[in-house]
Coordinates of N, CA, C and O in Angstrom, one line a residue:
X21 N 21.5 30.1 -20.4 CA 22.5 29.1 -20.2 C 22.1 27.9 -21.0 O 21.1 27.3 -20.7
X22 N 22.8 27.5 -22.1 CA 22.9 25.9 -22.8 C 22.8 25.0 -21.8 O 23.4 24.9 -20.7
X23 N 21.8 24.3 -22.4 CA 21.9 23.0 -21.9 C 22.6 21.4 -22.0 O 21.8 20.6 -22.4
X24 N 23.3 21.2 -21.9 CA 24.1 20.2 -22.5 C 23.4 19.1 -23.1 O 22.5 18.6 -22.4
X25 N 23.7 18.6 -24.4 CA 22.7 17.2 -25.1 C 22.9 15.7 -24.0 O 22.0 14.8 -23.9
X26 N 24.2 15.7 -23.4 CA 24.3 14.7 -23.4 C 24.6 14.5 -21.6 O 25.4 15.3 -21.3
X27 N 24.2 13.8 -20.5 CA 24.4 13.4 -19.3 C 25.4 12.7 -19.1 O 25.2 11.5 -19.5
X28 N 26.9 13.1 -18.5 CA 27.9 11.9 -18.1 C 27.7 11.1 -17.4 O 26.8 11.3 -16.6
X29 N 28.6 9.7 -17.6 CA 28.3 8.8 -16.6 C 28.5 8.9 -15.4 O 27.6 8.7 -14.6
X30 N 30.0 9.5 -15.0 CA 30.0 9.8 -13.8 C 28.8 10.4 -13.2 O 28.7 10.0 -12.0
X31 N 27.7 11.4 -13.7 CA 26.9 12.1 -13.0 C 25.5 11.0 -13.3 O 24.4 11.0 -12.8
X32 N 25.9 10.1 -14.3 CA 24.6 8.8 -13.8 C 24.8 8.3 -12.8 O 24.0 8.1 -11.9
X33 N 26.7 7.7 -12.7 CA 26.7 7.1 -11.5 C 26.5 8.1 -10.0 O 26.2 7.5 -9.0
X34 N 26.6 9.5 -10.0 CA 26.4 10.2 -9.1 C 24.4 9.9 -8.7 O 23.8 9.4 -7.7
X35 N 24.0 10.3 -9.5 CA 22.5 10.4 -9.1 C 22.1 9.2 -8.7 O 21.2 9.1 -7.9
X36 N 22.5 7.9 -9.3 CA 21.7 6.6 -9.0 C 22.7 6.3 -7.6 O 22.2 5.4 -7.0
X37 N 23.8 6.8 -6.8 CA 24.0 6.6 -5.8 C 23.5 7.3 -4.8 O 23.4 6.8 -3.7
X38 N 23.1 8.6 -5.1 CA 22.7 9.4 -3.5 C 20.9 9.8 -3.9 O 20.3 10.3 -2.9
X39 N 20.1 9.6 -5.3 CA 19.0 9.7 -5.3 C 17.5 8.4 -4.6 O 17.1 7.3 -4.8
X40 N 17.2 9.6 -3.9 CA 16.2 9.3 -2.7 C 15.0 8.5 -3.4 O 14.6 7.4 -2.9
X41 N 14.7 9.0 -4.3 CA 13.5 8.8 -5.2 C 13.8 7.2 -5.8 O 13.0 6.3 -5.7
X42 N 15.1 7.0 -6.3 CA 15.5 5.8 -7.0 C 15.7 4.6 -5.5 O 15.3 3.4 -5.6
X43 N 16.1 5.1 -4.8 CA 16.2 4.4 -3.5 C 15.2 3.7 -2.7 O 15.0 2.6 -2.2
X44 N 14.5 4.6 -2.6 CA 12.9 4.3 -1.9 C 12.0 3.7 -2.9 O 11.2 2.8 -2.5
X45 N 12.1 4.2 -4.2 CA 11.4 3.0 -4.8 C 11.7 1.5 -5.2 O 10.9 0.6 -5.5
X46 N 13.5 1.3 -5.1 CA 13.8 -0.2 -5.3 C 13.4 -1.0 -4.4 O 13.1 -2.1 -4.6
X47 N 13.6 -0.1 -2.5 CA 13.8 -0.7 -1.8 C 12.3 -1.0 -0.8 O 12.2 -1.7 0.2
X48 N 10.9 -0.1 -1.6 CA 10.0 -0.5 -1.9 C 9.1 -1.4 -2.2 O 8.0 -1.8 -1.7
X49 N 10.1 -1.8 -3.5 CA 9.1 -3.0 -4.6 C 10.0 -4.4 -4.0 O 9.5 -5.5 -3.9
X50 N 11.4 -4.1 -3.5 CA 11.8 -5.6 -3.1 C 10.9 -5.4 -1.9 O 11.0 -6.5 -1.4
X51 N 10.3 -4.8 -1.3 CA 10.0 -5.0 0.1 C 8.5 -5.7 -0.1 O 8.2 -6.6 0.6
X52 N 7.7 -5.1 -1.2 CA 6.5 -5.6 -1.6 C 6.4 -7.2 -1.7 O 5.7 -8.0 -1.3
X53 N 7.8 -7.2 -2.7 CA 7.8 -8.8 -3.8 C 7.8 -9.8 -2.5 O 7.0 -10.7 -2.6
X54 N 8.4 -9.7 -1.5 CA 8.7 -10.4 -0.3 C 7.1 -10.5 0.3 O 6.5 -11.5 -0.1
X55 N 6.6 -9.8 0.9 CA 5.5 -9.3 1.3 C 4.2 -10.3 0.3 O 3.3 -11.0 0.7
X56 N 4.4 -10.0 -0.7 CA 3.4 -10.7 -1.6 C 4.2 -12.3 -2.1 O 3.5 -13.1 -2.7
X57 N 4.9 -12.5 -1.8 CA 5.0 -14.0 -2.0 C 4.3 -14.6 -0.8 O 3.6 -15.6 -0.8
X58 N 4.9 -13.6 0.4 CA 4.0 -14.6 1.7 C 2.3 -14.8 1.7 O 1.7 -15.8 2.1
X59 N 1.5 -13.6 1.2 CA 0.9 -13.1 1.2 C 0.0 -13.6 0.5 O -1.3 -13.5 0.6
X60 N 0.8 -14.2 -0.5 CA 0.1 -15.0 -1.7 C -0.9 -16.2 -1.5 O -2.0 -16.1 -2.1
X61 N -0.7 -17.4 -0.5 CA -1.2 -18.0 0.1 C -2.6 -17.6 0.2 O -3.5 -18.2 -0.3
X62 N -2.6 -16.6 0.9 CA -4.5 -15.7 1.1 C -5.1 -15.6 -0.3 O -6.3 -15.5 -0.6
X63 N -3.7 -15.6 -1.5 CA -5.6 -14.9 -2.5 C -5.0 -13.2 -2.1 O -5.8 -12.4 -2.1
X64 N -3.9 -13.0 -2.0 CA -3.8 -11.2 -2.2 C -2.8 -11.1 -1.7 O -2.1 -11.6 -0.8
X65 N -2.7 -9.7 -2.8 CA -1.4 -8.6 -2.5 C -0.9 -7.9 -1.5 O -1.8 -7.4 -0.7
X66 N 0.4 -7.6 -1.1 CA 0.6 -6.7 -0.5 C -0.3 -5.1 -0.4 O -0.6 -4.4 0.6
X67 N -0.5 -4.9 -1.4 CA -1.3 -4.1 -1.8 C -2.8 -3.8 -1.2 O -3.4 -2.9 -0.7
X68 N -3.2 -5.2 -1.7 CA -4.2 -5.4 -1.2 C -4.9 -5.4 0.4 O -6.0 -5.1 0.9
X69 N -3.4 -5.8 0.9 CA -3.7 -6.5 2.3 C -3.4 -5.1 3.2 O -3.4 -5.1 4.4
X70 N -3.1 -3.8 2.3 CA -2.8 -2.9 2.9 C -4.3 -2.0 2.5 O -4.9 -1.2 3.3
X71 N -4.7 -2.3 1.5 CA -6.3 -1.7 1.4 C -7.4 -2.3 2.3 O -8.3 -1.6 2.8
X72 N -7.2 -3.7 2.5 CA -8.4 -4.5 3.4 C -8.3 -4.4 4.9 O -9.1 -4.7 5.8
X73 N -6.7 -3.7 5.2 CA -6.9 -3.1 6.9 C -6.8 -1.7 7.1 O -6.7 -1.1 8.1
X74 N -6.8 -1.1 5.8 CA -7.7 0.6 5.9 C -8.8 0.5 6.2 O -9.3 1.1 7.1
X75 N -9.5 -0.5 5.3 CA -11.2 -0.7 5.8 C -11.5 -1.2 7.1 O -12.6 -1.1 7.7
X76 N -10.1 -2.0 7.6 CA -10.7 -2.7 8.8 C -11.0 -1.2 10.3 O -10.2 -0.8 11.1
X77 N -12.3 -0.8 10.1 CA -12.8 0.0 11.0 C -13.8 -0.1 11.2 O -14.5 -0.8 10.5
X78 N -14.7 0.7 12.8 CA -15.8 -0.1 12.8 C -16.7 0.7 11.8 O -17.4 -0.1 11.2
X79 N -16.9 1.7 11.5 CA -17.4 3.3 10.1 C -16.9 2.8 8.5 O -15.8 3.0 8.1
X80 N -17.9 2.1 7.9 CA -17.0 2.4 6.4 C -16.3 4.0 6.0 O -16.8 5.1 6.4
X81 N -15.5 3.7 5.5 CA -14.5 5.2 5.1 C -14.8 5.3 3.7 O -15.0 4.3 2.9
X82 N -15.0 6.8 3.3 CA -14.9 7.3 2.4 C -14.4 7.2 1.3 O -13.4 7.9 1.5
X83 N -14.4 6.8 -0.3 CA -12.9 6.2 -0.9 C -12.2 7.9 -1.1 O -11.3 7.8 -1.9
X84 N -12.4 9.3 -0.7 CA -11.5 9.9 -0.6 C -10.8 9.3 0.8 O -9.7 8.8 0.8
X85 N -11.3 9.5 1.6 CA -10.3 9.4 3.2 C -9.5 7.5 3.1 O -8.6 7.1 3.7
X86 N -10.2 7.0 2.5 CA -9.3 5.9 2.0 C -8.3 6.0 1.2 O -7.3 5.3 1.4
X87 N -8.4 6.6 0.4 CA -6.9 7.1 -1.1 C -5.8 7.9 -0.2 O -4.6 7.7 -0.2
X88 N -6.7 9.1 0.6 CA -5.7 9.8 1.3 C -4.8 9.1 1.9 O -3.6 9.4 1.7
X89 N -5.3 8.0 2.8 CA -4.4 7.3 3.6 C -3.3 6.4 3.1 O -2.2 6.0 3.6
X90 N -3.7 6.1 2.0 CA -2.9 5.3 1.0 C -2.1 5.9 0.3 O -1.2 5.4 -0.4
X91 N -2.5 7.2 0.2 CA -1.7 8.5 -0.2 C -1.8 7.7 -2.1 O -0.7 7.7 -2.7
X92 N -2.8 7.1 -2.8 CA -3.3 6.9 -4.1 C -4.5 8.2 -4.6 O -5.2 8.8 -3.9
X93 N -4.3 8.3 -6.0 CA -5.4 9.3 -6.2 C -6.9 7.9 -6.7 O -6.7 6.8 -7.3
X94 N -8.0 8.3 -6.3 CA -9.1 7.8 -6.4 C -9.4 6.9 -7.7 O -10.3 6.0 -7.9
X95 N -8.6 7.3 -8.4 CA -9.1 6.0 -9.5 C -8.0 5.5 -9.8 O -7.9 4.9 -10.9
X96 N -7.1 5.7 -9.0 CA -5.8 4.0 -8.8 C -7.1 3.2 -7.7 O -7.5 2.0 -8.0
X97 N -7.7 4.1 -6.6 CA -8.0 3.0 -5.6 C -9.3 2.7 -6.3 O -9.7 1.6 -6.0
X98 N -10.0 3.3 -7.1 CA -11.1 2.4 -7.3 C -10.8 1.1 -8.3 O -11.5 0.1 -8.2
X99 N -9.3 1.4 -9.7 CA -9.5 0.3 -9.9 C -8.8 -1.0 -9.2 O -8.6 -2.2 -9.6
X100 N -8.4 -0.4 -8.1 CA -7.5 -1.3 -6.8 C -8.5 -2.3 -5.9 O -8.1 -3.3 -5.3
X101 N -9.9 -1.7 -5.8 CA -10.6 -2.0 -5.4 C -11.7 -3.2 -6.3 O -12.1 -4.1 -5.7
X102 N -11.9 -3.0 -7.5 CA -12.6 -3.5 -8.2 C -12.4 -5.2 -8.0 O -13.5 -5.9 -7.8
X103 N -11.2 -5.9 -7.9 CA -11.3 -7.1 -7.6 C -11.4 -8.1 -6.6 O -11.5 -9.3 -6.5
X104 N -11.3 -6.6 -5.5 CA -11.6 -7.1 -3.9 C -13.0 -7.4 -4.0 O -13.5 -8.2 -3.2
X105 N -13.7 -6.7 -4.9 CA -15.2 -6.1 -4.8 C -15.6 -7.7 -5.6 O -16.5 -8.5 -5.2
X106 N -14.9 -7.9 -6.7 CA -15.6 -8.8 -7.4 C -15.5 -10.6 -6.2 O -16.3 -11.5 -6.3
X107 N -14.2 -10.4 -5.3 CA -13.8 -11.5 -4.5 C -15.0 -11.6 -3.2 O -15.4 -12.7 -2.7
X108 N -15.3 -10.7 -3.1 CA -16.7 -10.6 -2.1 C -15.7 -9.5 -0.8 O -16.2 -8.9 0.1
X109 N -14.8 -9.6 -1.0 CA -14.2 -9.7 0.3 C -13.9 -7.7 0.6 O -13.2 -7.3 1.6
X110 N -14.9 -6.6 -0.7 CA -15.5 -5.2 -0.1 C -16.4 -5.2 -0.6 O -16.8 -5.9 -1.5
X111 N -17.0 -4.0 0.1 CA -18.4 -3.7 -1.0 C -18.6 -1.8 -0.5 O -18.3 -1.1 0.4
X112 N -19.0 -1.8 -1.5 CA -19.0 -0.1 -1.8 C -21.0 0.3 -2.0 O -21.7 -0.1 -3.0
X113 N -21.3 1.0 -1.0 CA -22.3 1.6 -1.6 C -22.0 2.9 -1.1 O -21.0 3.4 -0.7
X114 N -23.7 3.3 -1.4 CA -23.8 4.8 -2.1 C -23.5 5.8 -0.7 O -24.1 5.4 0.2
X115 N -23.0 6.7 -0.4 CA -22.7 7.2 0.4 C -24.4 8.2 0.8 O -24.9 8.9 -0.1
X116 N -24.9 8.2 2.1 CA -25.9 8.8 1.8 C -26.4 10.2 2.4 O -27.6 10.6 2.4
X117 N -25.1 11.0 2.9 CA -25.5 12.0 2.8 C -24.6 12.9 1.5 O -24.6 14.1 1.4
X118 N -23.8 12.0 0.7 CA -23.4 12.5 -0.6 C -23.5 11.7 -1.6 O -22.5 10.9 -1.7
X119 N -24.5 11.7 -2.6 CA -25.1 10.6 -3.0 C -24.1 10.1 -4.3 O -24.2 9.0 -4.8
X120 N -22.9 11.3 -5.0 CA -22.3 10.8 -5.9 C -20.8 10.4 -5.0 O -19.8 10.4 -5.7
X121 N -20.8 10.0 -3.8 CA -19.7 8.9 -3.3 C -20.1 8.1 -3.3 O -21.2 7.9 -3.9
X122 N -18.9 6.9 -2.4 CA -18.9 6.0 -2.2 C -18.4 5.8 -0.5 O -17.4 6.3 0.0
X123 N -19.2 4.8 0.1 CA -18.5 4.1 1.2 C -18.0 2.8 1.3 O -18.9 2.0 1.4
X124 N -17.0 2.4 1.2 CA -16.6 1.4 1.6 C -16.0 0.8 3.1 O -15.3 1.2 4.1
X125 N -16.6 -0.8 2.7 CA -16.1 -1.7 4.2 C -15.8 -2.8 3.8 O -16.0 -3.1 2.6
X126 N -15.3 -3.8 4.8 CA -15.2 -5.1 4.4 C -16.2 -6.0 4.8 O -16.8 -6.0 5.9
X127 N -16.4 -6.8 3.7 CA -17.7 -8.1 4.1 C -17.3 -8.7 4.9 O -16.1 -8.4 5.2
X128 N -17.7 -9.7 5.8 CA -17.9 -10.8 6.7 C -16.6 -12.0 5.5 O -16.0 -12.9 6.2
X129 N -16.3 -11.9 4.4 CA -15.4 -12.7 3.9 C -14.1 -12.1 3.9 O -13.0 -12.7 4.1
X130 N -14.2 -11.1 3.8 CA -13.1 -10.0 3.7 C -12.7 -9.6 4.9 O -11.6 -9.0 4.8
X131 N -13.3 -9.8 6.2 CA -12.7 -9.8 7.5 C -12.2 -11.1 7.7 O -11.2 -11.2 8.4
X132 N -12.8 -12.1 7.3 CA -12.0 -13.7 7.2 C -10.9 -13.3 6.5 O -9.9 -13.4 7.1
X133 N -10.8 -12.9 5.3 CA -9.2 -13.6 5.1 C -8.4 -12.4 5.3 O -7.5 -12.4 4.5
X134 N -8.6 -11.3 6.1 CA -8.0 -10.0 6.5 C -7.2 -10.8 7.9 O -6.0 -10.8 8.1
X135 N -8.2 -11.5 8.6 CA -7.8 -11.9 9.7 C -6.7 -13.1 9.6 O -5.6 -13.2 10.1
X136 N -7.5 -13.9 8.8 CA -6.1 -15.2 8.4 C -4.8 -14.4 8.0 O -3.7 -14.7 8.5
X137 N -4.8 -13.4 7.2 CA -3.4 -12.9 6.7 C -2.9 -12.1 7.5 O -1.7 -11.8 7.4
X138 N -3.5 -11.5 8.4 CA -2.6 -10.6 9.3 C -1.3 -11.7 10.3 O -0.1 -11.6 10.7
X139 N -2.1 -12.7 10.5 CA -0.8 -13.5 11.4 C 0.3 -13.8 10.3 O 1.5 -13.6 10.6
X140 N 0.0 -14.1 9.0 CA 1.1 -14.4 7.6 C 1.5 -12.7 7.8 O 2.1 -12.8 8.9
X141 N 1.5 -11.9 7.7 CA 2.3 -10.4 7.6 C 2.4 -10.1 8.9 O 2.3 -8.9 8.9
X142 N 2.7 -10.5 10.4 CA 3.4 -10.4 11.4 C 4.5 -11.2 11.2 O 5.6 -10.8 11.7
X143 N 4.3 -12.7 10.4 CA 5.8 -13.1 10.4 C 6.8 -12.4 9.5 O 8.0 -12.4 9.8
X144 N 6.2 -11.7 8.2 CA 6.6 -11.1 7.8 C 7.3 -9.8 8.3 O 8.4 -9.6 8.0
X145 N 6.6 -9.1 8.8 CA 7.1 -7.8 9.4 C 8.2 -7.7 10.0 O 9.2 -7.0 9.8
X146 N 8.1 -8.6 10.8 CA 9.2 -9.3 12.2 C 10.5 -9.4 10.9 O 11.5 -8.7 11.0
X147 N 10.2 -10.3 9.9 CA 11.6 -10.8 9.2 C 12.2 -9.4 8.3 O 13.2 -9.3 7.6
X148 N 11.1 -8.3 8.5 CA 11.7 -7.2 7.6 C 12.4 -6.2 8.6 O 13.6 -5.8 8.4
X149 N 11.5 -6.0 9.8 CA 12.5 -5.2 10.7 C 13.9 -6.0 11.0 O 15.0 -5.5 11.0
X150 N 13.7 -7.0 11.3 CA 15.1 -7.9 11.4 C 16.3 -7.5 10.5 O 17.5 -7.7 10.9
X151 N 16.1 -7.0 9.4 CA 16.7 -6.6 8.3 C 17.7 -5.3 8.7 O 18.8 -5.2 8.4
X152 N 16.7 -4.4 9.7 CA 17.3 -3.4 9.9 C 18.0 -3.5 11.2 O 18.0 -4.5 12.0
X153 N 18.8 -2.1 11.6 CA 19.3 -2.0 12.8 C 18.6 -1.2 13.6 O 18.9 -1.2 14.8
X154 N 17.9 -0.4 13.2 CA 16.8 0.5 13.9 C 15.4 0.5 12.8 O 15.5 1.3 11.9
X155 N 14.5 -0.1 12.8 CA 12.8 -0.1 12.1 C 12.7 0.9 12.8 O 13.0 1.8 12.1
X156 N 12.4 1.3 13.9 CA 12.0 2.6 14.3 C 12.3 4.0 13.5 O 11.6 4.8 12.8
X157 N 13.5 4.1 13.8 CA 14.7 5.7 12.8 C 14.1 5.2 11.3 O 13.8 6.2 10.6
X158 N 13.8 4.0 10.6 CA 13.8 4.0 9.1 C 12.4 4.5 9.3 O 12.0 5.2 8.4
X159 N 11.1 4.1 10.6 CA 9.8 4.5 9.8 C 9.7 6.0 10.1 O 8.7 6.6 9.6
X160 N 10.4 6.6 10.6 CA 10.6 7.7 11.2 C 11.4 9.0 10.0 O 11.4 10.2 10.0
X161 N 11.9 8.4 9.6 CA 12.5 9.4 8.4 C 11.9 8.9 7.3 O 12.2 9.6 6.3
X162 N 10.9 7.7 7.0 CA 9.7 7.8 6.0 C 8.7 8.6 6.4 O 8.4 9.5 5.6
X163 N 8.3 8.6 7.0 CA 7.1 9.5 7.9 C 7.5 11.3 7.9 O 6.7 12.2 8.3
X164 N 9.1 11.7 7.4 CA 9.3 13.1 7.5 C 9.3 12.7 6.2 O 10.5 13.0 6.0
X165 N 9.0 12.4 5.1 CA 10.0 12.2 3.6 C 8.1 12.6 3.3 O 7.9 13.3 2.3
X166 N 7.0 12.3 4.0 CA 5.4 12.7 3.5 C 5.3 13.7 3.7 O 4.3 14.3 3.4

């Protein structure tokens, strides 16, 4: 079967209206930009502030079982991590019953401003579920979309 050279509009405008992939990622990154303006104040990203309460445990985590959770492959998170590391606020050593890992946790600074910014991303949260009519059914059909 030929493949046609050229994509109609109508079937652009079809896919950019009912595609999931295009959807979840706009509605994503506006969710982030929000999130990191508030966020901003601390000295870090959305991003970030979602990397510094993976670590918040009492066990440093593994940077596999940390990427997993973030669902990142390991060298997005390590160079995700590199400026938390240079901020003071993780630190990574040698894992020691596998000596070519890594464990990571958060420093005594990095629990300070984990802690200052979680009350800044509760007001936030609040103003995002507000957005919706059910936050529950939306994390609930993100959670079947993994």
């Amino acid at each position: 079967m030929a493949v046609s050279q050229s994509v109609s509009f109508s079937k652009a405008v079809q896919v950019h209206g009912a595609c999931l992939c295009l959807h979840t990622q706009r509605a994503a990154r506006l969710v982030a930009r929000r999130f990191d303006a508030g966020l901003k104040r601390h000295g870090i990203t959305s991003g970030q502030f979602s990397l510094l309460m993976s670590l918040n445990r009492p066990e440093p985590g593994s940077v596999r079982w940390v990427a997993d959770l973030l669902a990142v492959d390991r060298t997005t998170l390590t160079a995700a991590l590199k400026p938390l590391e240079r901020r003071g606020l993780v630190q990574a050593k040698t894992d020691p019953s596998d000596r070519r890992g890594k464990l990571l946790s958060l420093t005594a600074e990095g629990q300070r401003v984990l802690a200052e910014s979680v009350v800044t991303w509760e007001g936030l949260q609040a103003a995002e579920e507000g957005r919706l009519a059910n936050p529950d059914e939306l994390r609930s059909a993100l959670s079947a979309l993994r």
